[in-house]
């Protein structure tokens, strides 16, 4: 077993990990990024649609284009990136990262660690939909990879389950490639993805979206033959009499992304709502030498935000390695009314920073409040599916524990 | 002497291996594309203690005996078998009485190590169980295994010892002459046969009918399951049974060998023509959830990984039908319902050591060169890292991870294909790749690629499991 010493070690080479690597490397510390896949880029590899980089590069790029920008920024990839390295385990007591690759077992001893392991898709199997277990059921990400990377179609007639962004994008993609896309069913009363995607992917292509609908049963012997769909009430119980059989040979499920934190969740303080580590404005976890950024911290809508987080994590991890004394978190953000995803949960109060949050429920007119004080108003409808970013500048007057609320206003 | 075993489930597989110890030409034949895809694939995977089968039943004759054989068998065939022990828990006073009854029954069946524990004792050992439990019957010898892996291991070993394996081949008829078996007809050909062993699971009645000994019928009884993520490892350490009812052992909470938690099964009788009905139902899954929650209240259903159903091959008397028939050479191993996994090793020995020599009057001679050992495909999660490094140094493909949830490498997948996997399920059941929490999201396409490369077949022709379970339709553009 070989042992390698390194200053900043980054696990995961998606947008967050690449951004972190760029920042860390630019400070001159010895930086290494481990990626378990054949190449870096993460989900960007398979997102050949455009819509990436509007904030960061002020341009609409495709996923691979965005990825290439990051590669350019990084410079000599071979020096920094190790592809096909899977991290098996983090021994946080001895500060060791144990990996498997074609070289065998390599143990890295980093001074600082950045977790950028991204998210995985929730499989349809996890939803316990009754019926047969048949071929022809894919997650949207698998279908996307199949079409965009493997150049293969998943079937002939498809129903999309769940209106998350990947589901919406795949509805359009499969339609363009000649499949019969019968529609999208969404169990919630509102779409799960960005409104721009509902418009550009469904409405522009005449693909129906059935809200408050779900799949009641899966039919078929070996390959999928059809599904029974129907309407659900507020408690997501099927409404009798609304059942309808739809003949399809393919189901594409976009029923949620789950942050991947198996490597740290047993020793780092976790946020059960974000399903990621609790972090501060320096992207530090509860363990001072472990930082985190990207979809493993919480699910983000836009790559730009992931990229910015990665940069913050990279910068501060490098500072930590260089022995700079980083400020301690001074304030705590607590969830109050109507707050779902929220990050960071801690902040040092030294510099302005961006806060991200999702309301639990949609509101026509609303405001974000910090311990009772309005800090931002919305004249447009806010929804859980669209992450709100908010630059926090004035914290001198805040109490140490800040209650964050999203309330209705008139 | 040519012997045909019909069915490569756990009973047929172990019988085939037992037969391969002798100087015989042994064939095993299964209509499924792979080994162990019948009843053996979907069940509770428990090697039962053997205490609860009615004394005097055929089940009782084999269950306790089979249990005892599992240590040596798992050692020879290198499959996972863990003696976790089991508890039958009692919520009511009358149930406590029943536990005493069960304990006595155990003694009659030759299972004498049973113990009745108080709720206090139980709490220390299984802290997550319902606090209202009054007492529990502890059986230290109960265990868990992977039934399909037992079948695969047994067939691999039998093959090494000369057995011939026919998969994807369905038996259509059996020709009998002068009250003796003569031929077996399949969808691929016909073979002369001297002995036919009917281990066809749910379809054993149909096979028996082909030989003209249709004196029993098999009814499917469905059992549904919910599998929970191995993040919950340790939720229970042993198998947890409720106090049984007349119909079944009830809905259980079972640890799986790779750390997951299995909930189920319920029991629903189906009409005789529904032997392929493996659908889960809303009612069934709800029942499984509610009843398992009664045993372990902290069960969090959001950890579900998947659901599935199995069918028990039931007969009228709820007992095994094992032995020679009026047709010389035709042997039934039928109605192998629960505890069939447990009993299978003992049944296999009984066929070669009792039925063939005594009922058919044949003296079998043992091969001198029988090799009892089979080695499993190495798995990272079961190997220490120094050793794994040696494996990688020999073959770097074992250093390339394909399935991230269960840490399965390309090397393991290639080895599974070498050993006969042709489908995604074939790979999955041999390596646990795509068995985990993402259910193949990250790896299924990579596995397709590897199968395609290793077997030189286009992606479009690779199946999930059976003939019509295609995965990829065709090229998006040429
Ligand atoms: C289908 C889809 C469409 C999208 N569309 C848009 C869009 O139009 N515009 C936009 O701005 N954003 C879009 N996004 C969002 C944005 O692309 C993502 O939020 C962002 O790319 C996530 O980056 P990440 O680095 O956090 O995670 P990922 O890209 O998931 O990267 C994580 C990386 O970590 C690696 N890894 C994980 N575990 C380990 C381990 N143990 N060892 C080694 N490596 C490991 C993974 O292999 C992966 O490469 C889209 C996302 C998806 C999925
Ligand atoms: C819900 C459930 C829970 C259970 N739990 C347990 C438990 O915890 N412990 C325990 O000990 N037992 C348990 N059992 C029982 C156990 O699973 C079975 O007894 C055992 O798997 C039966 O194995 P088999 O080889 O006899 O049948 P199978 O595995 O069904 O094998 C028969 C094979 O014959 C093949 N076949 C059929 N017809 C033909 C044909 N015409 N031509 C060629 N091939 C044919 C089939 O394809 C099949 O592969 C359970 C069963 C169920 C359903």
PDB file of N, CA and C in Angstrom, chain A residues 1 36-38 86 88 98 100-105 119-120 123 125-126 128-133 135 138 142 145-147 150-156 177 217 222-223 238 249 260 262 265, chain B residues 231 279-280 282 285 301 304-308 380 385-386 388-389 392-393 396 399-401 404 407 437-439 441-442 445-446 449 460 466-477:
ATOM      1  N   UNK A   1       0.843  -1.197   0.000  1.00  0.00           N
ATOM      2  CA  UNK A   1       0.000   0.000   0.000  1.00  0.00           C
ATOM      3  C   UNK A   1       0.875   1.243   0.000  1.00  0.00           C
ATOM      4  N   UNK A  36     -13.589   9.071  -9.427  1.00  0.00           N
ATOM      5  CA  UNK A  36     -13.788   7.625  -9.600  1.00  0.00           C
ATOM      6  C   UNK A  36     -14.168   7.247 -11.034  1.00  0.00           C
ATOM      7  N   UNK A  37     -14.622   8.215 -11.794  1.00  0.00           N
ATOM      8  CA  UNK A  37     -15.039   7.913 -13.162  1.00  0.00           C
ATOM      9  C   UNK A  37     -13.845   7.999 -14.113  1.00  0.00           C
ATOM     10  N   UNK A  38     -14.118   7.743 -15.401  1.00  0.00           N
ATOM     11  CA  UNK A  38     -13.038   7.739 -16.383  1.00  0.00           C
ATOM     12  C   UNK A  38     -12.477   9.127 -16.627  1.00  0.00           C
ATOM     13  N   UNK A  86     -11.190   5.497  -6.843  1.00  0.00           N
ATOM     14  CA  UNK A  86     -12.377   5.506  -5.993  1.00  0.00           C
ATOM     15  C   UNK A  86     -11.950   5.624  -4.542  1.00  0.00           C
ATOM     16  N   UNK A  88     -12.494   4.764  -0.971  1.00  0.00           N
ATOM     17  CA  UNK A  88     -13.235   3.716  -0.286  1.00  0.00           C
ATOM     18  C   UNK A  88     -13.636   4.151   1.107  1.00  0.00           C
ATOM     19  N   UNK A  98      -8.411   6.452   1.929  1.00  0.00           N
ATOM     20  CA  UNK A  98      -7.990   5.165   1.362  1.00  0.00           C
ATOM     21  C   UNK A  98      -8.665   4.979   0.012  1.00  0.00           C
ATOM     22  N   UNK A 100      -8.886   3.068  -4.051  1.00  0.00           N
ATOM     23  CA  UNK A 100      -8.642   1.923  -4.921  1.00  0.00           C
ATOM     24  C   UNK A 100      -8.514   2.423  -6.352  1.00  0.00           C
ATOM     25  N   UNK A 101      -7.487   1.917  -7.031  1.00  0.00           N
ATOM     26  CA  UNK A 101      -7.319   2.255  -8.439  1.00  0.00           C
ATOM     27  C   UNK A 101      -6.519   1.114  -9.061  1.00  0.00           C
ATOM     28  N   UNK A 102      -6.186   1.265 -10.322  1.00  0.00           N
ATOM     29  CA  UNK A 102      -5.391   0.214 -10.959  1.00  0.00           C
ATOM     30  C   UNK A 102      -4.017   0.075 -10.319  1.00  0.00           C
ATOM     31  N   UNK A 103      -3.619   1.082  -9.570  1.00  0.00           N
ATOM     32  CA  UNK A 103      -2.335   0.989  -8.872  1.00  0.00           C
ATOM     33  C   UNK A 103      -2.453   0.214  -7.574  1.00  0.00           C
ATOM     34  N   UNK A 104      -3.632  -0.195  -7.255  1.00  0.00           N
ATOM     35  CA  UNK A 104      -3.840  -0.921  -6.007  1.00  0.00           C
ATOM     36  C   UNK A 104      -4.452   0.000  -4.974  1.00  0.00           C
ATOM     37  N   UNK A 105      -4.054  -0.200  -3.743  1.00  0.00           N
ATOM     38  CA  UNK A 105      -4.578   0.643  -2.660  1.00  0.00           C
ATOM     39  C   UNK A 105      -3.578   1.768  -2.420  1.00  0.00           C
ATOM     40  N   UNK A 119     -24.187  14.186  -6.231  1.00  0.00           N
ATOM     41  CA  UNK A 119     -25.421  13.510  -5.832  1.00  0.00           C
ATOM     42  C   UNK A 119     -25.646  12.283  -6.701  1.00  0.00           C
ATOM     43  N   UNK A 120     -26.538  11.430  -6.276  1.00  0.00           N
ATOM     44  CA  UNK A 120     -26.984  10.322  -7.128  1.00  0.00           C
ATOM     45  C   UNK A 120     -28.488  10.426  -7.271  1.00  0.00           C
ATOM     46  N   UNK A 123     -33.615   5.929  -7.293  1.00  0.00           N
ATOM     47  CA  UNK A 123     -34.197   5.025  -8.292  1.00  0.00           C
ATOM     48  C   UNK A 123     -35.695   4.863  -8.071  1.00  0.00           C
ATOM     49  N   UNK A 125     -37.305   2.201  -8.071  1.00  0.00           N
ATOM     50  CA  UNK A 125     -37.507   1.043  -7.187  1.00  0.00           C
ATOM     51  C   UNK A 125     -37.714   1.441  -5.738  1.00  0.00           C
ATOM     52  N   UNK A 126     -37.085   2.549  -5.341  1.00  0.00           N
ATOM     53  CA  UNK A 126     -37.160   2.960  -3.946  1.00  0.00           C
ATOM     54  C   UNK A 126     -38.548   3.473  -3.581  1.00  0.00           C
ATOM     55  N   UNK A 128     -41.423   2.037  -4.128  1.00  0.00           N
ATOM     56  CA  UNK A 128     -42.344   0.943  -3.796  1.00  0.00           C
ATOM     57  C   UNK A 128     -43.634   1.020  -4.607  1.00  0.00           C
ATOM     58  N   UNK A 129     -43.517   1.301  -5.891  1.00  0.00           N
ATOM     59  CA  UNK A 129     -44.699   1.280  -6.754  1.00  0.00           C
ATOM     60  C   UNK A 129     -45.064  -0.179  -7.013  1.00  0.00           C
ATOM     61  N   UNK A 130     -46.320  -0.556  -6.781  1.00  0.00           N
ATOM     62  CA  UNK A 130     -46.701  -1.953  -6.969  1.00  0.00           C
ATOM     63  C   UNK A 130     -46.618  -2.396  -8.432  1.00  0.00           C
ATOM     64  N   UNK A 131     -46.557  -3.697  -8.628  1.00  0.00           N
ATOM     65  CA  UNK A 131     -46.580  -4.245  -9.977  1.00  0.00           C
ATOM     66  C   UNK A 131     -45.378  -5.120 -10.249  1.00  0.00           C
ATOM     67  N   UNK A 132     -45.080  -5.275 -11.538  1.00  0.00           N
ATOM     68  CA  UNK A 132     -44.010  -6.193 -11.929  1.00  0.00           C
ATOM     69  C   UNK A 132     -42.665  -5.505 -11.857  1.00  0.00           C
ATOM     70  N   UNK A 133     -41.641  -6.321 -11.764  1.00  0.00           N
ATOM     71  CA  UNK A 133     -40.291  -5.793 -11.916  1.00  0.00           C
ATOM     72  C   UNK A 133     -39.838  -6.153 -13.318  1.00  0.00           C
ATOM     73  N   UNK A 135     -37.814  -4.928 -17.222  1.00  0.00           N
ATOM     74  CA  UNK A 135     -36.827  -4.067 -17.863  1.00  0.00           C
ATOM     75  C   UNK A 135     -37.572  -2.901 -18.505  1.00  0.00           C
ATOM     76  N   UNK A 138     -35.890   3.313 -16.222  1.00  0.00           N
ATOM     77  CA  UNK A 138     -34.578   3.947 -16.091  1.00  0.00           C
ATOM     78  C   UNK A 138     -34.704   5.213 -15.268  1.00  0.00           C
ATOM     79  N   UNK A 142     -29.687   7.923 -16.281  1.00  0.00           N
ATOM     80  CA  UNK A 142     -29.259   6.765 -17.075  1.00  0.00           C
ATOM     81  C   UNK A 142     -29.727   6.936 -18.522  1.00  0.00           C
ATOM     82  N   UNK A 145     -27.533   9.488 -20.205  1.00  0.00           N
ATOM     83  CA  UNK A 145     -26.232   8.929 -20.556  1.00  0.00           C
ATOM     84  C   UNK A 145     -26.368   8.000 -21.764  1.00  0.00           C
ATOM     85  N   UNK A 146     -27.431   7.207 -21.754  1.00  0.00           N
ATOM     86  CA  UNK A 146     -27.648   6.241 -22.828  1.00  0.00           C
ATOM     87  C   UNK A 146     -27.736   6.969 -24.168  1.00  0.00           C
ATOM     88  N   UNK A 147     -28.508   8.045 -24.194  1.00  0.00           N
ATOM     89  CA  UNK A 147     -28.729   8.763 -25.447  1.00  0.00           C
ATOM     90  C   UNK A 147     -27.505   9.613 -25.818  1.00  0.00           C
ATOM     91  N   UNK A 150     -23.864   7.026 -25.018  1.00  0.00           N
ATOM     92  CA  UNK A 150     -23.811   5.702 -25.647  1.00  0.00           C
ATOM     93  C   UNK A 150     -24.515   5.671 -27.009  1.00  0.00           C
ATOM     94  N   UNK A 151     -25.156   6.775 -27.380  1.00  0.00           N
ATOM     95  CA  UNK A 151     -25.831   6.838 -28.672  1.00  0.00           C
ATOM     96  C   UNK A 151     -26.891   5.749 -28.847  1.00  0.00           C
ATOM     97  N   UNK A 152     -27.628   5.482 -27.772  1.00  0.00           N
ATOM     98  CA  UNK A 152     -28.660   4.456 -27.844  1.00  0.00           C
ATOM     99  C   UNK A 152     -29.978   4.993 -27.293  1.00  0.00           C
ATOM    100  N   UNK A 153     -31.091   4.521 -27.859  1.00  0.00           N
ATOM    101  CA  UNK A 153     -32.403   4.887 -27.350  1.00  0.00           C
ATOM    102  C   UNK A 153     -32.884   3.839 -26.349  1.00  0.00           C
ATOM    103  N   UNK A 154     -33.611   4.282 -25.315  1.00  0.00           N
ATOM    104  CA  UNK A 154     -34.076   3.316 -24.322  1.00  0.00           C
ATOM    105  C   UNK A 154     -35.338   2.555 -24.717  1.00  0.00           C
ATOM    106  N   UNK A 155     -36.073   3.001 -25.749  1.00  0.00           N
ATOM    107  CA  UNK A 155     -37.298   2.284 -26.106  1.00  0.00           C
ATOM    108  C   UNK A 155     -38.084   3.028 -27.158  1.00  0.00           C
ATOM    109  N   UNK A 156     -39.381   2.717 -27.233  1.00  0.00           N
ATOM    110  CA  UNK A 156     -40.235   3.321 -28.259  1.00  0.00           C
ATOM    111  C   UNK A 156     -41.208   4.360 -27.717  1.00  0.00           C
ATOM    112  N   UNK A 177     -35.461  12.890 -30.430  1.00  0.00           N
ATOM    113  CA  UNK A 177     -34.824  11.717 -31.037  1.00  0.00           C
ATOM    114  C   UNK A 177     -35.837  10.704 -31.541  1.00  0.00           C
ATOM    115  N   UNK A 217     -49.405   1.553 -10.848  1.00  0.00           N
ATOM    116  CA  UNK A 217     -48.989   0.166 -11.042  1.00  0.00           C
ATOM    117  C   UNK A 217     -48.152   0.013 -12.306  1.00  0.00           C
ATOM    118  N   UNK A 222     -41.696  -9.236 -19.014  1.00  0.00           N
ATOM    119  CA  UNK A 222     -40.238  -9.165 -18.973  1.00  0.00           C
ATOM    120  C   UNK A 222     -39.793  -7.736 -19.255  1.00  0.00           C
ATOM    121  N   UNK A 223     -40.346  -7.166 -20.339  1.00  0.00           N
ATOM    122  CA  UNK A 223     -40.142  -5.759 -20.625  1.00  0.00           C
ATOM    123  C   UNK A 223     -41.423  -5.020 -20.241  1.00  0.00           C
ATOM    124  N   UNK A 238     -54.084   7.688  -3.767  1.00  0.00           N
ATOM    125  CA  UNK A 238     -54.752   7.600  -5.060  1.00  0.00           C
ATOM    126  C   UNK A 238     -56.235   7.945  -4.941  1.00  0.00           C
ATOM    127  N   UNK A 249     -43.443   1.269 -23.269  1.00  0.00           N
ATOM    128  CA  UNK A 249     -42.431   0.247 -23.015  1.00  0.00           C
ATOM    129  C   UNK A 249     -41.243   0.818 -22.237  1.00  0.00           C
ATOM    130  N   UNK A 260     -24.532  12.638  -1.925  1.00  0.00           N
ATOM    131  CA  UNK A 260     -23.752  11.451  -1.556  1.00  0.00           C
ATOM    132  C   UNK A 260     -22.756  11.800  -0.454  1.00  0.00           C
ATOM    133  N   UNK A 262     -21.855   9.197   2.012  1.00  0.00           N
ATOM    134  CA  UNK A 262     -21.545   7.962   2.725  1.00  0.00           C
ATOM    135  C   UNK A 262     -20.155   7.994   3.347  1.00  0.00           C
ATOM    136  N   UNK A 265     -20.647  10.773   6.551  1.00  0.00           N
ATOM    137  CA  UNK A 265     -21.850  11.014   7.364  1.00  0.00           C
ATOM    138  C   UNK A 265     -21.769  10.422   8.775  1.00  0.00           C
TER     139      UNK A 265
ATOM    140  N   UNK B 231     -27.302   0.784   4.913  1.00  0.00           N
ATOM    141  CA  UNK B 231     -26.988   1.786   5.939  1.00  0.00           C
ATOM    142  C   UNK B 231     -27.626   1.404   7.269  1.00  0.00           C
ATOM    143  N   UNK B 279     -45.980 -10.008  -9.208  1.00  0.00           N
ATOM    144  CA  UNK B 279     -46.289  -8.598  -8.982  1.00  0.00           C
ATOM    145  C   UNK B 279     -46.385  -8.288  -7.496  1.00  0.00           C
ATOM    146  N   UNK B 280     -45.882  -7.140  -7.129  1.00  0.00           N
ATOM    147  CA  UNK B 280     -46.150  -6.667  -5.780  1.00  0.00           C
ATOM    148  C   UNK B 280     -47.466  -5.897  -5.807  1.00  0.00           C
ATOM    149  N   UNK B 282     -50.175  -3.067  -3.620  1.00  0.00           N
ATOM    150  CA  UNK B 282     -50.205  -1.989  -2.635  1.00  0.00           C
ATOM    151  C   UNK B 282     -50.545  -2.564  -1.254  1.00  0.00           C
ATOM    152  N   UNK B 285     -47.603  -4.704   0.183  1.00  0.00           N
ATOM    153  CA  UNK B 285     -46.460  -3.927   0.668  1.00  0.00           C
ATOM    154  C   UNK B 285     -46.834  -3.167   1.942  1.00  0.00           C
ATOM    155  N   UNK B 301     -39.022   3.714   6.450  1.00  0.00           N
ATOM    156  CA  UNK B 301     -39.324   3.158   5.137  1.00  0.00           C
ATOM    157  C   UNK B 301     -38.654   3.961   4.023  1.00  0.00           C
ATOM    158  N   UNK B 304     -36.010   2.359   1.793  1.00  0.00           N
ATOM    159  CA  UNK B 304     -36.311   1.271   0.847  1.00  0.00           C
ATOM    160  C   UNK B 304     -35.372   1.326  -0.335  1.00  0.00           C
ATOM    161  N   UNK B 305     -34.889   0.181  -0.731  1.00  0.00           N
ATOM    162  CA  UNK B 305     -34.078   0.087  -1.938  1.00  0.00           C
ATOM    163  C   UNK B 305     -34.908  -0.506  -3.060  1.00  0.00           C
ATOM    164  N   UNK B 306     -35.669  -1.540  -2.734  1.00  0.00           N
ATOM    165  CA  UNK B 306     -36.559  -2.105  -3.744  1.00  0.00           C
ATOM    166  C   UNK B 306     -37.587  -3.021  -3.108  1.00  0.00           C
ATOM    167  N   UNK B 307     -38.541  -3.437  -3.915  1.00  0.00           N
ATOM    168  CA  UNK B 307     -39.541  -4.397  -3.453  1.00  0.00           C
ATOM    169  C   UNK B 307     -39.523  -5.574  -4.426  1.00  0.00           C
ATOM    170  N   UNK B 308     -39.952  -6.722  -3.966  1.00  0.00           N
ATOM    171  CA  UNK B 308     -40.059  -7.866  -4.875  1.00  0.00           C
ATOM    172  C   UNK B 308     -41.015  -8.886  -4.263  1.00  0.00           C
ATOM    173  N   UNK B 380     -14.264  -7.144  -2.976  1.00  0.00           N
ATOM    174  CA  UNK B 380     -13.511  -6.175  -2.180  1.00  0.00           C
ATOM    175  C   UNK B 380     -14.059  -6.043  -0.766  1.00  0.00           C
ATOM    176  N   UNK B 385      -7.492  -5.206   2.712  1.00  0.00           N
ATOM    177  CA  UNK B 385      -6.932  -4.365   1.656  1.00  0.00           C
ATOM    178  C   UNK B 385      -5.581  -4.851   1.152  1.00  0.00           C
ATOM    179  N   UNK B 386      -4.757  -5.402   2.025  1.00  0.00           N
ATOM    180  CA  UNK B 386      -3.452  -5.920   1.565  1.00  0.00           C
ATOM    181  C   UNK B 386      -3.668  -7.008   0.521  1.00  0.00           C
ATOM    182  N   UNK B 388      -6.364  -7.459  -1.280  1.00  0.00           N
ATOM    183  CA  UNK B 388      -6.977  -6.915  -2.490  1.00  0.00           C
ATOM    184  C   UNK B 388      -5.901  -6.283  -3.365  1.00  0.00           C
ATOM    185  N   UNK B 389      -4.940  -5.649  -2.727  1.00  0.00           N
ATOM    186  CA  UNK B 389      -3.870  -5.032  -3.503  1.00  0.00           C
ATOM    187  C   UNK B 389      -3.132  -6.096  -4.322  1.00  0.00           C
ATOM    188  N   UNK B 392      -5.160  -6.847  -7.320  1.00  0.00           N
ATOM    189  CA  UNK B 392      -5.074  -5.766  -8.317  1.00  0.00           C
ATOM    190  C   UNK B 392      -3.732  -5.818  -9.044  1.00  0.00           C
ATOM    191  N   UNK B 393      -2.682  -6.133  -8.315  1.00  0.00           N
ATOM    192  CA  UNK B 393      -1.366  -6.179  -8.946  1.00  0.00           C
ATOM    193  C   UNK B 393      -1.332  -7.275 -10.010  1.00  0.00           C
ATOM    194  N   UNK B 396      -5.159  -5.626 -13.034  1.00  0.00           N
ATOM    195  CA  UNK B 396      -5.567  -4.261 -12.683  1.00  0.00           C
ATOM    196  C   UNK B 396      -7.065  -4.008 -12.815  1.00  0.00           C
ATOM    197  N   UNK B 399      -8.954  -3.208  -9.888  1.00  0.00           N
ATOM    198  CA  UNK B 399      -8.771  -1.879  -9.301  1.00  0.00           C
ATOM    199  C   UNK B 399      -9.682  -0.842  -9.923  1.00  0.00           C
ATOM    200  N   UNK B 400     -10.502  -1.264 -10.884  1.00  0.00           N
ATOM    201  CA  UNK B 400     -11.407  -0.332 -11.553  1.00  0.00           C
ATOM    202  C   UNK B 400     -12.822  -0.533 -11.025  1.00  0.00           C
ATOM    203  N   UNK B 401     -13.284   0.393 -10.236  1.00  0.00           N
ATOM    204  CA  UNK B 401     -14.612   0.235  -9.644  1.00  0.00           C
ATOM    205  C   UNK B 401     -15.698   0.500 -10.682  1.00  0.00           C
ATOM    206  N   UNK B 404     -20.452   1.559  -7.577  1.00  0.00           N
ATOM    207  CA  UNK B 404     -19.932   2.328  -6.447  1.00  0.00           C
ATOM    208  C   UNK B 404     -20.669   2.023  -5.148  1.00  0.00           C
ATOM    209  N   UNK B 407     -19.121  -1.320  -4.253  1.00  0.00           N
ATOM    210  CA  UNK B 407     -17.697  -1.438  -4.565  1.00  0.00           C
ATOM    211  C   UNK B 407     -17.352  -2.702  -5.350  1.00  0.00           C
ATOM    212  N   UNK B 437     -27.964   0.795  -3.304  1.00  0.00           N
ATOM    213  CA  UNK B 437     -28.956   1.855  -3.130  1.00  0.00           C
ATOM    214  C   UNK B 437     -29.259   2.613  -4.404  1.00  0.00           C
ATOM    215  N   UNK B 438     -28.344   2.680  -5.361  1.00  0.00           N
ATOM    216  CA  UNK B 438     -28.694   3.436  -6.574  1.00  0.00           C
ATOM    217  C   UNK B 438     -29.310   2.529  -7.630  1.00  0.00           C
ATOM    218  N   UNK B 439     -29.357   1.223  -7.348  1.00  0.00           N
ATOM    219  CA  UNK B 439     -30.050   0.271  -8.214  1.00  0.00           C
ATOM    220  C   UNK B 439     -29.575   0.348  -9.670  1.00  0.00           C
ATOM    221  N   UNK B 441     -28.018   2.875 -11.229  1.00  0.00           N
ATOM    222  CA  UNK B 441     -27.965   4.196 -11.861  1.00  0.00           C
ATOM    223  C   UNK B 441     -26.585   4.513 -12.402  1.00  0.00           C
ATOM    224  N   UNK B 442     -25.577   4.259 -11.611  1.00  0.00           N
ATOM    225  CA  UNK B 442     -24.231   4.585 -12.070  1.00  0.00           C
ATOM    226  C   UNK B 442     -23.621   3.488 -12.938  1.00  0.00           C
ATOM    227  N   UNK B 445     -25.074   0.852 -17.304  1.00  0.00           N
ATOM    228  CA  UNK B 445     -24.581   1.025 -18.673  1.00  0.00           C
ATOM    229  C   UNK B 445     -23.146   0.518 -18.812  1.00  0.00           C
ATOM    230  N   UNK B 446     -22.362   0.730 -17.760  1.00  0.00           N
ATOM    231  CA  UNK B 446     -20.987   0.214 -17.817  1.00  0.00           C
ATOM    232  C   UNK B 446     -20.983  -1.310 -17.849  1.00  0.00           C
ATOM    233  N   UNK B 449     -21.749  -2.453 -21.260  1.00  0.00           N
ATOM    234  CA  UNK B 449     -20.561  -2.309 -22.097  1.00  0.00           C
ATOM    235  C   UNK B 449     -19.595  -3.481 -21.904  1.00  0.00           C
ATOM    236  N   UNK B 460     -27.666  -3.963 -27.907  1.00  0.00           N
ATOM    237  CA  UNK B 460     -29.096  -4.191 -28.143  1.00  0.00           C
ATOM    238  C   UNK B 460     -29.511  -5.620 -27.798  1.00  0.00           C
ATOM    239  N   UNK B 466     -34.739 -12.299 -18.777  1.00  0.00           N
ATOM    240  CA  UNK B 466     -35.339 -13.244 -19.729  1.00  0.00           C
ATOM    241  C   UNK B 466     -35.347 -12.692 -21.160  1.00  0.00           C
ATOM    242  N   UNK B 467     -35.735 -13.572 -22.093  1.00  0.00           N
ATOM    243  CA  UNK B 467     -35.658 -13.307 -23.539  1.00  0.00           C
ATOM    244  C   UNK B 467     -36.150 -11.940 -23.978  1.00  0.00           C
ATOM    245  N   UNK B 468     -37.276 -11.514 -23.405  1.00  0.00           N
ATOM    246  CA  UNK B 468     -37.882 -10.289 -23.911  1.00  0.00           C
ATOM    247  C   UNK B 468     -37.555  -9.046 -23.066  1.00  0.00           C
ATOM    248  N   UNK B 469     -36.574  -9.176 -22.213  1.00  0.00           N
ATOM    249  CA  UNK B 469     -36.277  -8.049 -21.311  1.00  0.00           C
ATOM    250  C   UNK B 469     -35.145  -7.186 -21.855  1.00  0.00           C
ATOM    251  N   UNK B 470     -35.296  -6.737 -23.092  1.00  0.00           N
ATOM    252  CA  UNK B 470     -34.261  -5.905 -23.702  1.00  0.00           C
ATOM    253  C   UNK B 470     -34.111  -4.588 -22.956  1.00  0.00           C
ATOM    254  N   UNK B 471     -32.953  -3.997 -23.096  1.00  0.00           N
ATOM    255  CA  UNK B 471     -32.649  -2.797 -22.327  1.00  0.00           C
ATOM    256  C   UNK B 471     -32.440  -1.590 -23.231  1.00  0.00           C
ATOM    257  N   UNK B 472     -31.788  -1.842 -24.347  1.00  0.00           N
ATOM    258  CA  UNK B 472     -31.439  -0.758 -25.249  1.00  0.00           C
ATOM    259  C   UNK B 472     -32.087  -1.052 -26.580  1.00  0.00           C
ATOM    260  N   UNK B 473     -32.758  -0.038 -27.143  1.00  0.00           N
ATOM    261  CA  UNK B 473     -33.502  -0.323 -28.364  1.00  0.00           C
ATOM    262  C   UNK B 473     -32.628  -0.312 -29.598  1.00  0.00           C
ATOM    263  N   UNK B 474     -31.903   0.736 -29.790  1.00  0.00           N
ATOM    264  CA  UNK B 474     -31.084   0.808 -30.993  1.00  0.00           C
ATOM    265  C   UNK B 474     -30.371   2.124 -30.999  1.00  0.00           C
ATOM    266  N   UNK B 475     -29.612   2.340 -32.041  1.00  0.00           N
ATOM    267  CA  UNK B 475     -28.814   3.562 -32.112  1.00  0.00           C
ATOM    268  C   UNK B 475     -29.703   4.795 -32.260  1.00  0.00           C
ATOM    269  N   UNK B 476     -29.298   5.894 -31.637  1.00  0.00           N
ATOM    270  CA  UNK B 476     -29.987   7.165 -31.824  1.00  0.00           C
ATOM    271  C   UNK B 476     -29.753   7.616 -33.266  1.00  0.00           C
ATOM    272  N   UNK B 477     -28.514   7.587 -33.674  1.00  0.00           N
ATOM    273  CA  UNK B 477     -28.184   7.860 -35.078  1.00  0.00           C
ATOM    274  C   UNK B 477     -27.019   6.963 -35.466  1.00  0.00           C
TER     275      UNK B 477
END
